[in-house]
XYZ file of C-alpha atoms in Angstrom:
700
model
C -13.089 -30.566 1.732
C -13.773 -32.917 -0.924
C -16.120 -32.347 -4.416
C -19.271 -33.708 -3.189
C -18.558 -31.234 -0.956
C -18.451 -28.341 -3.350
C -21.717 -29.422 -4.617
C -23.842 -29.814 -1.039
C -26.835 -27.701 -1.791
C -26.119 -26.753 -4.850
C -28.013 -26.154 -7.714
C -27.880 -27.602 -11.516
C -27.494 -25.184 -14.349
C -26.436 -27.264 -17.422
C -23.975 -29.454 -18.846
C -21.378 -28.626 -21.173
C -22.377 -29.702 -24.479
C -18.425 -28.010 -25.815
C -15.323 -28.014 -24.723
C -11.567 -26.705 -25.101
C -8.357 -26.304 -22.413
C -9.726 -22.553 -22.054
C -13.322 -22.207 -22.201
C -16.612 -24.583 -22.566
C -20.350 -23.864 -23.588
C -22.500 -25.040 -21.242
C -26.431 -25.652 -22.213
C -29.362 -24.113 -19.844
C -32.558 -23.257 -19.899
C -34.900 -19.980 -17.706
C -36.250 -22.761 -15.447
C -32.637 -23.968 -13.928
C -31.452 -20.196 -14.225
C -34.407 -18.693 -11.844
C -34.108 -21.573 -9.141
C -30.582 -20.813 -8.749
C -31.197 -17.139 -8.411
C -30.266 -16.162 -11.680
C -26.030 -16.852 -13.876
C -24.219 -13.002 -13.687
C -21.563 -12.462 -15.240
C -18.613 -13.970 -14.065
C -20.591 -16.057 -11.151
C -18.440 -19.052 -10.332
C -19.676 -22.573 -11.088
C -18.532 -26.245 -10.625
C -18.467 -28.489 -13.197
C -18.874 -32.172 -12.154
C -18.164 -35.852 -14.481
C -21.684 -37.045 -15.122
C -20.595 -40.430 -14.737
C -19.053 -40.879 -11.214
C -15.516 -42.086 -11.432
C -11.701 -41.417 -12.932
C -13.176 -43.432 -16.046
C -15.076 -41.329 -18.222
C -15.186 -43.535 -21.521
C -15.494 -47.699 -21.098
C -13.458 -49.701 -24.360
C -17.495 -50.836 -25.347
C -18.477 -47.531 -26.097
C -15.818 -46.943 -28.342
C -16.470 -47.371 -32.442
C -14.794 -50.111 -33.563
C -12.869 -48.205 -36.174
C -11.621 -45.848 -33.428
C -10.155 -48.005 -31.254
C -6.626 -48.633 -30.554
C -4.935 -51.869 -29.655
C -5.816 -52.964 -26.031
C -3.570 -53.701 -23.431
C -3.748 -56.357 -20.843
C -3.924 -55.302 -17.098
C -3.214 -57.322 -13.615
C -6.346 -55.118 -12.302
C -9.658 -53.368 -13.329
C -9.393 -49.488 -13.675
C -11.093 -47.888 -11.431
C -15.196 -48.739 -12.136
C -16.860 -45.228 -13.776
C -19.754 -46.457 -10.523
C -17.977 -45.105 -8.166
C -19.388 -43.280 -5.355
C -16.821 -40.486 -5.887
C -15.955 -38.055 -8.378
C -11.934 -37.735 -9.072
C -12.131 -34.003 -10.087
C -14.096 -30.829 -11.054
C -13.925 -28.278 -12.964
C -14.117 -24.542 -11.875
C -15.774 -22.062 -14.496
C -15.944 -18.707 -14.550
C -19.417 -17.258 -16.935
C -18.087 -15.671 -19.310
C -21.198 -14.510 -21.906
C -24.098 -16.093 -23.965
C -22.510 -18.805 -25.953
C -24.785 -20.006 -29.280
C -26.808 -23.313 -29.001
C -25.952 -25.647 -32.485
C -29.810 -24.735 -33.407
C -29.537 -21.362 -32.358
C -31.037 -19.368 -35.510
C -34.538 -21.311 -35.529
C -34.373 -20.833 -31.186
C -34.133 -16.782 -32.481
C -36.612 -16.624 -34.723
C -39.142 -18.446 -32.926
C -38.181 -16.173 -29.671
C -38.712 -13.173 -32.228
C -42.211 -14.591 -33.479
C -43.183 -15.762 -29.951
C -42.745 -11.818 -28.622
C -44.080 -10.548 -32.065
C -47.499 -12.519 -31.096
C -47.126 -11.266 -27.871
C -46.770 -7.539 -27.704
C -49.379 -7.179 -30.957
C -51.982 -9.699 -30.562
C -52.188 -7.543 -26.340
C -55.455 -6.552 -25.571
C -56.280 -3.173 -23.960
C -52.329 -2.881 -23.953
C -51.972 -6.273 -21.276
C -50.635 -9.754 -23.165
C -52.823 -12.165 -22.503
C -52.039 -15.852 -21.795
C -53.357 -16.776 -25.330
C -50.726 -14.102 -26.729
C -48.109 -16.457 -25.612
C -46.835 -19.665 -27.714
C -48.031 -22.905 -26.857
C -46.236 -24.715 -23.790
C -44.030 -27.593 -25.667
C -42.823 -24.210 -27.798
C -42.338 -22.522 -24.739
C -40.180 -24.876 -23.248
C -37.704 -25.410 -26.029
C -37.550 -21.433 -26.377
C -36.357 -22.061 -22.531
C -33.045 -23.237 -23.489
C -30.065 -21.104 -23.999
C -25.695 -21.211 -24.238
C -23.657 -19.701 -21.485
C -19.518 -19.183 -22.412
C -17.561 -19.899 -19.526
C -13.863 -19.447 -19.387
C -12.278 -22.559 -17.490
C -10.112 -21.118 -14.772
C -8.692 -24.580 -14.038
C -9.418 -28.295 -11.948
C -10.833 -29.380 -8.297
C -8.137 -32.895 -7.856
C -6.597 -35.062 -5.556
C -3.229 -34.823 -4.452
C -1.828 -36.541 -0.811
C -0.491 -34.209 1.770
C 2.195 -34.346 3.823
C 0.387 -36.239 6.769
C -0.649 -38.679 4.275
C -3.940 -37.883 3.767
C -5.727 -37.372 0.745
C -7.108 -33.756 0.225
C -8.469 -31.491 -3.040
C -6.055 -29.169 -4.393
C -6.642 -27.026 -7.208
C -4.602 -26.258 -10.368
C -4.858 -23.714 -12.910
C -5.379 -25.581 -16.023
C -6.885 -28.575 -17.323
C -5.381 -32.533 -18.130
C -7.308 -32.920 -21.191
C -11.123 -32.123 -22.161
C -13.319 -35.396 -23.382
C -15.627 -33.923 -26.047
C -18.637 -36.517 -25.419
C -20.288 -34.051 -22.200
C -20.069 -35.910 -19.961
C -20.048 -33.079 -17.499
C -22.755 -31.411 -15.906
C -22.822 -27.724 -14.319
C -23.406 -26.349 -10.981
C -24.184 -23.032 -9.196
C -22.544 -23.944 -5.769
C -24.367 -22.770 -2.401
C -23.010 -20.053 -0.455
C -20.912 -22.002 2.374
C -19.214 -23.721 -0.766
C -19.015 -20.473 -2.536
C -17.544 -18.873 0.544
C -14.624 -22.039 0.321
C -13.648 -21.414 -3.405
C -13.361 -17.650 -2.892
C -11.073 -18.232 -0.677
C -9.236 -21.330 -1.774
C -6.439 -21.599 -0.623
C -6.954 -19.735 2.506
C -10.172 -21.722 3.191
C -7.965 -23.910 5.091
C -6.019 -20.952 7.054
C -5.444 -21.556 11.016
C -6.202 -17.640 10.787
C -8.073 -16.434 7.741
C -9.385 -13.080 7.306
C -12.807 -11.864 6.500
C -11.979 -9.382 3.674
C -15.746 -9.390 2.158
C -18.455 -11.578 0.657
C -18.862 -12.217 -2.924
C -20.802 -10.403 -5.179
C -20.813 -10.268 -8.929
C -22.799 -7.458 -9.248
C -24.426 -4.354 -8.136
C -28.167 -5.391 -9.139
C -28.892 -8.641 -7.257
C -33.167 -9.265 -8.045
C -32.920 -13.383 -7.591
C -30.593 -14.422 -5.175
C -31.934 -15.317 -1.664
C -28.685 -12.826 -0.555
C -27.069 -15.221 1.254
C -23.916 -14.454 2.157
C -20.346 -15.959 0.608
C -17.558 -14.480 2.742
C -14.155 -14.091 1.302
C -10.963 -14.741 3.592
C -7.444 -13.968 2.717
C -4.271 -15.247 4.495
C -2.592 -11.666 5.272
C 0.562 -13.623 5.034
C 0.158 -13.072 1.693
C -0.272 -9.119 2.499
C 3.582 -9.438 4.206
C 6.541 -7.890 2.292
C 5.088 -7.951 -1.091
C 4.088 -5.663 -2.973
C 0.522 -4.630 -3.350
C -1.558 -2.828 -5.450
C -4.771 -1.300 -4.680
C -6.737 0.737 -8.110
C -9.692 2.795 -8.100
C -11.285 5.818 -8.089
C -11.617 7.673 -5.507
C -14.056 7.795 -2.890
C -13.937 4.044 -4.017
C -13.252 1.990 -1.038
C -9.286 2.281 -0.979
C -8.687 3.689 2.357
C -11.183 1.426 3.682
C -9.442 -1.518 2.124
C -5.849 -0.962 3.330
C -7.322 0.019 6.948
C -8.431 -3.191 6.583
C -5.430 -5.011 5.690
C -3.017 -2.893 8.044
C -5.238 -3.660 11.137
C -5.192 -7.203 10.000
C -1.653 -7.955 9.583
C -1.450 -5.363 13.545
C -3.645 -7.751 14.951
C -2.172 -10.602 13.267
C 1.002 -12.675 14.969
C 3.695 -12.070 12.883
C 5.446 -8.658 14.446
C 5.341 -5.974 11.584
C 6.213 -2.419 11.446
C 3.756 -0.986 9.485
C 4.453 3.004 8.814
C 0.550 5.024 6.883
C 1.085 7.610 5.323
C -2.153 9.489 5.675
C -2.679 12.352 3.544
C -6.123 12.916 4.744
C -6.071 11.964 8.103
C -8.573 9.266 7.324
C -6.324 6.626 8.749
C -5.213 8.991 12.183
C -9.338 10.100 13.184
C -12.527 9.514 12.282
C -14.074 11.592 9.548
C -17.575 12.218 7.928
C -17.392 9.018 5.431
C -15.433 6.398 8.021
C -16.523 5.064 10.916
C -13.527 4.192 12.366
C -9.817 4.494 12.102
C -6.227 3.179 12.771
C -5.525 5.558 15.371
C -7.958 4.909 17.410
C -7.441 0.989 18.176
C -6.464 -0.114 21.483
C -5.188 -3.146 22.367
C -5.508 -3.518 26.080
C -6.036 0.245 26.782
C -2.506 1.002 25.158
C -3.115 2.583 21.319
C -1.223 0.056 18.825
C -0.162 3.205 16.731
C 1.484 6.244 17.217
C -0.273 9.485 15.264
C 2.676 12.006 14.170
C 0.995 15.158 12.932
C 2.929 18.070 11.561
C 1.530 20.859 13.599
C -0.382 19.608 15.922
C -2.607 22.097 17.725
C -1.799 22.957 21.467
C -2.997 20.153 24.073
C -3.450 17.434 20.956
C -0.774 15.848 23.305
C -2.625 12.372 21.357
C -0.432 13.447 18.744
C 3.596 13.325 18.191
C 5.122 16.249 16.123
C 6.849 15.241 12.952
C 9.532 17.422 13.493
C 12.848 16.887 14.801
C 15.086 19.580 16.648
C 17.194 21.035 13.812
C 19.818 22.588 16.200
C 20.692 19.556 18.412
C 24.267 18.882 16.640
C 23.274 14.961 16.183
C 20.742 15.875 13.515
C 23.251 17.564 11.178
C 22.940 15.143 9.230
C 19.359 16.011 8.783
C 18.953 19.848 8.903
C 21.539 20.443 6.054
C 19.405 17.779 3.629
C 16.470 20.481 4.544
C 19.316 22.820 3.487
C 20.380 21.766 1.038
C 16.443 21.208 -1.057
C 15.365 25.056 0.300
C 18.738 26.029 -1.792
C 18.231 23.303 -4.555
C 17.782 26.070 -7.800
C 19.518 28.591 -6.020
C 22.060 30.328 -8.877
C 23.294 33.441 -6.439
C 27.251 32.234 -6.359
C 27.247 32.894 -2.731
C 24.727 30.043 -2.139
C 26.830 27.459 -4.150
C 29.990 28.785 -2.196
C 28.185 28.112 0.975
C 26.501 24.827 0.010
C 29.886 24.068 -1.305
C 31.678 24.327 2.111
C 32.153 20.793 4.246
C 30.548 21.339 7.624
C 32.683 19.030 10.436
C 30.440 16.560 12.889
C 31.035 16.030 15.706
C 32.747 13.380 15.253
C 35.103 14.486 13.012
C 36.181 17.895 15.324
C 36.794 14.924 18.205
C 40.109 13.598 15.731
C 41.108 17.182 15.326
C 43.607 18.037 17.814
C 45.306 21.729 18.253
C 44.640 24.952 15.759
C 42.605 22.360 13.317
C 40.508 21.698 15.796
C 40.052 25.139 16.550
C 38.271 25.970 13.088
C 36.377 23.303 12.816
C 34.543 24.391 15.967
C 34.449 27.681 14.178
C 32.891 26.532 11.566
C 30.512 24.286 12.658
C 29.355 26.899 15.387
C 28.975 29.575 12.476
C 26.916 27.624 10.683
C 24.644 26.745 13.570
C 24.760 30.167 13.910
C 22.971 31.125 10.442
C 19.999 27.868 11.432
C 19.583 30.203 14.468
C 19.111 33.226 12.464
C 16.935 31.422 10.078
C 14.682 29.725 12.148
C 14.492 32.973 14.773
C 17.245 34.103 17.230
C 14.245 34.526 19.970
C 13.346 30.448 18.673
C 16.722 29.258 20.416
C 16.011 26.802 23.291
C 16.852 27.556 27.201
C 18.444 24.036 27.018
C 20.551 24.899 23.275
C 24.128 22.917 24.107
C 26.858 26.157 23.901
C 29.611 26.168 21.803
C 32.749 26.201 23.653
C 35.511 28.041 20.870
C 38.818 28.967 21.316
C 39.422 33.060 20.788
C 42.163 35.193 21.843
C 41.461 38.688 23.229
C 42.334 40.725 20.696
C 39.308 38.936 18.487
C 36.845 39.128 21.515
C 37.562 42.545 21.614
C 37.103 43.276 18.244
C 33.735 41.493 17.875
C 32.755 43.364 21.204
C 33.118 46.497 19.353
C 30.349 45.517 16.691
C 28.193 43.489 18.548
C 25.141 44.112 21.013
C 26.431 41.841 24.022
C 29.478 41.886 25.796
C 31.227 38.570 24.915
C 33.460 37.056 27.862
C 35.648 33.921 28.553
C 34.881 31.670 30.481
C 38.056 29.450 32.025
C 39.728 30.018 28.305
C 36.995 29.160 26.709
C 34.242 31.783 24.801
C 30.563 29.783 25.467
C 28.180 30.367 22.648
C 24.859 29.796 23.147
C 21.793 30.623 25.138
C 22.502 33.290 28.794
C 20.167 35.549 30.367
C 17.624 34.695 27.584
C 20.280 36.248 24.981
C 20.878 34.809 21.692
C 25.082 34.719 22.205
C 26.115 32.438 19.222
C 24.526 34.247 16.503
C 24.883 37.830 18.003
C 29.172 36.823 17.755
C 29.300 35.470 14.129
C 27.127 38.585 13.279
C 29.633 40.658 14.106
C 32.284 38.663 13.042
C 30.643 39.014 9.297
C 30.562 42.635 9.749
C 34.161 42.867 10.898
C 36.114 40.640 9.317
C 38.588 42.059 7.619
C 39.553 43.968 11.043
C 40.034 40.699 12.792
C 41.747 39.390 10.031
C 44.666 42.062 9.738
C 44.717 42.103 13.854
C 45.330 38.234 13.151
C 47.766 38.514 10.847
C 49.657 41.496 12.667
C 50.437 38.945 15.411
C 52.125 37.108 12.698
C 49.867 34.487 11.520
C 50.317 33.571 8.191
C 46.766 33.436 6.660
C 43.396 35.025 7.530
C 41.213 33.988 10.847
C 38.452 34.200 8.709
C 39.227 31.813 6.442
C 37.155 30.917 3.297
C 35.092 28.104 4.118
C 33.970 30.110 6.695
C 33.665 33.411 5.131
C 31.187 31.807 2.907
C 29.086 30.856 5.815
C 29.514 33.966 7.663
C 28.145 35.869 3.653
C 24.877 33.875 4.249
C 24.674 37.032 7.252
C 24.928 39.664 4.295
C 21.366 41.065 3.694
C 22.663 44.042 1.876
C 20.761 45.418 -1.116
C 18.861 42.637 -3.490
C 21.114 39.710 -1.229
C 18.383 37.483 0.823
C 21.150 35.643 3.115
C 19.553 33.799 5.688
C 16.759 34.929 4.315
C 16.196 32.023 1.729
C 16.433 29.283 5.164
C 13.271 30.370 7.204
C 10.715 27.474 6.210
C 14.142 25.876 8.499
C 10.952 26.886 11.246
C 8.605 24.774 9.466
C 10.666 21.091 9.686
C 11.936 22.637 13.784
C 10.828 21.410 17.051
C 12.841 22.464 19.619
C 11.260 19.824 21.914
C 12.221 17.207 20.098
C 15.066 14.917 21.873
C 15.534 12.355 18.773
C 15.573 12.325 15.091
C 12.306 12.093 13.680
C 13.190 9.619 10.938
C 14.881 7.720 13.511
C 12.546 7.234 16.364
C 10.073 6.119 13.636
C 12.462 4.005 11.821
C 12.876 2.437 16.133
C 9.317 1.680 16.643
C 8.955 -0.080 13.103
C 12.077 -2.202 14.331
C 9.978 -3.058 17.229
C 7.239 -4.089 15.001
C 4.514 -0.952 16.126
C 2.721 0.661 13.989
C 3.198 4.010 12.882
C 0.310 6.937 10.860
C 1.782 9.956 10.004
C -0.679 12.498 9.317
C 0.066 14.641 6.289
C -3.267 16.525 5.757
C -2.008 19.751 7.309
C 1.469 20.586 5.973
C 2.472 22.320 3.161
C 3.137 19.989 0.010
C 6.460 20.868 -0.360
C 7.709 20.380 3.032
C 5.462 17.479 3.791
C 6.931 16.068 0.389
C 10.189 16.597 1.935
C 9.741 14.998 5.291
C 8.242 12.049 3.990
C 10.734 11.161 1.734
C 13.416 11.818 4.089
C 11.438 9.370 6.993
C 11.048 6.537 3.505
C 15.123 7.062 2.270
C 16.295 6.519 6.141
C 13.662 3.362 6.598
C 15.337 2.119 3.219
C 19.718 3.770 4.051
C 18.842 1.879 7.465
C 17.993 -1.899 6.208
C 20.179 -1.598 3.678
C 22.997 -0.542 6.630
C 21.959 -3.274 8.633
C 21.157 -6.327 5.260
C 25.054 -5.267 4.800
C 26.379 -5.404 8.616
C 28.653 -7.888 9.510
C 26.976 -8.651 12.985
C 24.250 -11.105 13.264
C 22.354 -9.606 15.162
C 21.912 -6.395 13.164
C 21.655 -8.542 10.298
C 18.370 -9.680 10.995
C 15.898 -7.184 9.114
C 12.654 -6.507 10.669
C 9.161 -7.349 8.582
C 7.794 -3.312 7.230
C 4.838 -2.816 5.544
C 4.640 0.748 4.029
C 1.667 2.123 2.790
C 1.281 4.955 -0.257
C -1.260 6.769 -1.265
C -1.655 8.581 -4.813
C 1.175 5.709 -5.742
C 1.727 7.751 -9.540
C 3.243 10.138 -7.640
C 6.140 8.218 -6.152
C 6.277 5.152 -9.008
C 5.916 7.597 -12.273
C 7.580 5.955 -15.447
C 9.995 8.817 -16.101
C 11.456 9.109 -12.759
C 11.832 5.359 -11.848
C 13.335 4.631 -15.800
C 15.602 7.297 -13.906
C 18.848 5.313 -13.713
C 20.564 8.640 -11.417
C 17.308 8.614 -9.028
C 17.397 9.235 -5.736
C 13.686 8.765 -4.467
C 14.028 5.968 -2.019
C 10.275 5.215 -3.420
C 12.049 3.512 -6.161
C 14.869 2.138 -4.731
C 12.246 0.079 -2.720
C 10.603 -0.755 -5.358
C 13.048 -2.352 -7.281
C 15.164 -4.088 -4.070
C 12.293 -3.322 -1.302
C 11.848 -7.289 -1.023
C 15.706 -8.218 -0.108
C 15.108 -5.634 2.758
C 12.010 -6.948 4.134
C 9.882 -4.103 3.292
C 6.711 -4.653 1.068
C 4.513 -2.220 0.120
C 0.601 -1.382 -0.530
C -0.597 1.456 -2.891
C -3.271 3.432 -4.138
C -3.487 4.846 -7.254
C -6.849 5.433 -9.765
C -3.636 6.011 -12.463
C -2.516 2.464 -13.161
C -0.829 3.276 -16.490
C 0.953 5.808 -14.702
C 3.031 3.311 -12.635
C 5.891 1.507 -14.267
C 5.369 -1.998 -15.638
C 8.093 -3.427 -13.732
C 5.939 -1.984 -10.627
C 3.071 -3.858 -11.799
C 5.513 -7.116 -12.941
C 6.419 -7.462 -9.275
C 3.051 -6.259 -8.400
C 2.242 -9.752 -6.276
C -1.950 -8.955 -4.208
C -3.956 -6.659 -6.798
C -7.731 -5.085 -5.555
C -9.140 -3.281 -7.842
C -12.518 -1.219 -7.893
C -14.091 1.074 -10.560
C -11.823 2.971 -13.237
C -13.285 4.916 -15.430
C -11.271 5.442 -17.785
C -10.302 2.878 -20.952
C -6.894 3.751 -20.953
C -5.800 2.421 -17.354
C -8.681 -0.506 -18.087
C -6.254 -1.375 -20.923
C -3.558 -1.204 -18.656
C -4.779 -3.477 -16.197
C -6.041 -6.110 -18.697
C -2.584 -6.594 -19.280
C -2.227 -8.838 -16.082
C -3.799 -11.877 -14.413
C -7.554 -12.676 -16.235
C -8.522 -8.503 -15.745
C -9.897 -8.355 -19.448
C -12.494 -11.093 -18.287
C -13.904 -8.022 -15.949
C -13.558 -4.455 -18.275
C -16.516 -3.988 -18.446
C -18.286 -4.610 -15.450
C -14.848 -2.555 -13.956
C -15.716 0.732 -16.008
C -19.702 0.597 -15.504
C -20.370 -0.676 -12.482
C -18.994 2.225 -9.882
C -20.110 0.567 -6.624
C -17.852 1.772 -3.575
C -16.419 -1.132 -2.200
C -17.421 -3.260 -4.838
C -13.624 -4.897 -5.475
C -11.645 -8.252 -8.346
C -9.339 -9.785 -5.772
C -5.773 -11.195 -6.768
C -4.105 -12.287 -4.161
C -0.373 -13.778 -4.512
C -1.738 -17.290 -3.225
C -5.189 -17.123 -4.769
C -5.020 -18.948 -8.235
C -8.077 -16.979 -9.113
C -9.484 -12.915 -9.454
C -12.472 -13.425 -7.072
C -15.349 -10.407 -7.065
C -16.245 -9.044 -3.426
C -17.957 -5.693 -1.935
C -15.478 -6.002 0.824
C -16.421 -5.236 4.588
C -16.536 -1.684 6.254
C -14.019 -1.271 8.615
C -16.228 -0.547 11.472
C -17.048 -1.300 14.972
C -18.363 -4.331 13.344
C -15.802 -5.803 11.499
C -12.960 -4.588 14.404
C -15.153 -6.738 16.735
C -15.564 -9.655 14.672
C -11.707 -9.609 13.585
C -9.432 -8.525 16.410
C -9.646 -8.239 20.085
C -9.375 -4.224 20.179
C -11.325 -2.116 21.476
C -12.028 1.780 19.948
C -11.172 5.394 21.843
C -12.226 8.163 19.501
C -9.320 10.145 19.248
C -11.852 13.795 19.963
C -10.708 16.804 22.534
C -12.450 15.560 25.779
C -13.333 12.316 25.435
C -11.797 9.821 26.929
C -14.352 6.892 26.624
C -12.879 4.024 25.290
C -15.794 1.806 23.403
C -15.094 -2.192 24.192
C -14.663 -3.501 20.358
C -16.142 -6.914 22.358
C -19.016 -7.968 23.747
């Protein structure tokens, strides 16, 4: 690309008559504007030196009183007659500018329109009602004020070749009116709007340059805008705009482009309305319907999949699996937080040993630890539902003497007997042994403790810790007991063989895409589970980052997608030094762990400034609030777009600033549809509809 290429087939629209480092005023007229298809606000223009070459002012053009002492040189400076310009300025139309004789022109225009509308006959003006041709030509001149975005100039690349590059400033400016302004042709505009991605080996098309929703005079020849998808990996991307203005459509394009790229990136998409997982009335395609060689590129998790929805994995873990003890304990804490009953506090404060901790114990300590753990799981089973204990539940084998078993059997519904010296507590012949046994112990604990001491023991069989757990079986009077934990059943999946959070992390580690459909669960339950998943991703990444093992320290690239981001990044929570929110933690240190975020919201002002200041990519569509636009205007040059962001409500009309891009580009984002998928990926589309096994090809 060269300066001449930028101007090829472009149209002259005027010349700079007043300039500075940040702004300039351009002389134009109605004819040039009409021929160029109009000059909308925010149009990108190119200003080329009128006199070619790097030397714009000759010595003999300077008044003798202004000359500096001459310096001898062994070689001639580059002549102004050089065939190629050394640079060009990139301008953006800001608004009208006054010409030096603006007062006279305005007066003449006033007189002309007054004459035309007052002299008209039969309600229609005639040619005689307008001013003469010469005067009309004079009145057609006007001024445009433009922002100077920077300079296109030549540098030498690593191969020693000259290449056109961009600097976001101006080295100097000249007052003698040396720049002619051009409106670039569609091809050149595409290069400018996509810079520096224009030179990328595998750019992704995001949309087409668009300045206004009203398009009357241009020929609508598109100028595609390409992005370097690497900008969006491992960094923060903000997608701002009102509901139904194209935020999710844009996020789908980014996610699909990353998946189709060469880099291995695990992507975790939280889907609050089901539009990422499958097609809906407003979107033609979804991420969950993309296939590569007949294999889905994503795994979709749902909170409550319906019977027959085999394509979806349940967003629940087996809470009665001892390997998931930490998971179920976190749920228990979240369900009981805020409870003031004394017995609840004792239950929460009781430390339940894990399998690994029990394995390190011996003798009586080991026996008591197994009693406590099995009693805890009995409470969980009671809360989830006695009849929901799976047949393959791994029983506890505990050591209990015969006298205690006899006392228990007197109060139990089942007959409990030892096998090879140990008492099994699980599921036998369809009966829930573990709940039956520990409920009976709770009922007879005074008798059991007395009998145990009568045998010469100096402590109770049911010690304080065990009593704290067993008290959850007591539902006398106003005490709810295990009833406070019945919501655990919503998180329980007896068929799950692994913690869902760990399973999802493994997929992310392998560079897969995971779509978590959270549209069909209760909000509070969904919030707990999604927070737990994000927390697991964060803690696992931190664990590997600190590992001394070389293999573990190779962290995967992970990108997380969040809608309604204001719920996670609210200023108050972000500033709370004690906050346990994993979203806040990732916002602070995610880049260190190779975790990026693409977050969307309509409330810019609710996002803490530190999150915004560390956001690399900005995609902004319509905002209806001066408050939100004012906050947005604090960053980059979004101040220039305030009026259009508020007044133009067109879906998908965004202003884009990427981390590698040097300036904001207004564009219409493409639809994430069959055409985009066909053009930009090798994926096929398979609709996730019951009874529909057809696969639609992504290439023709």
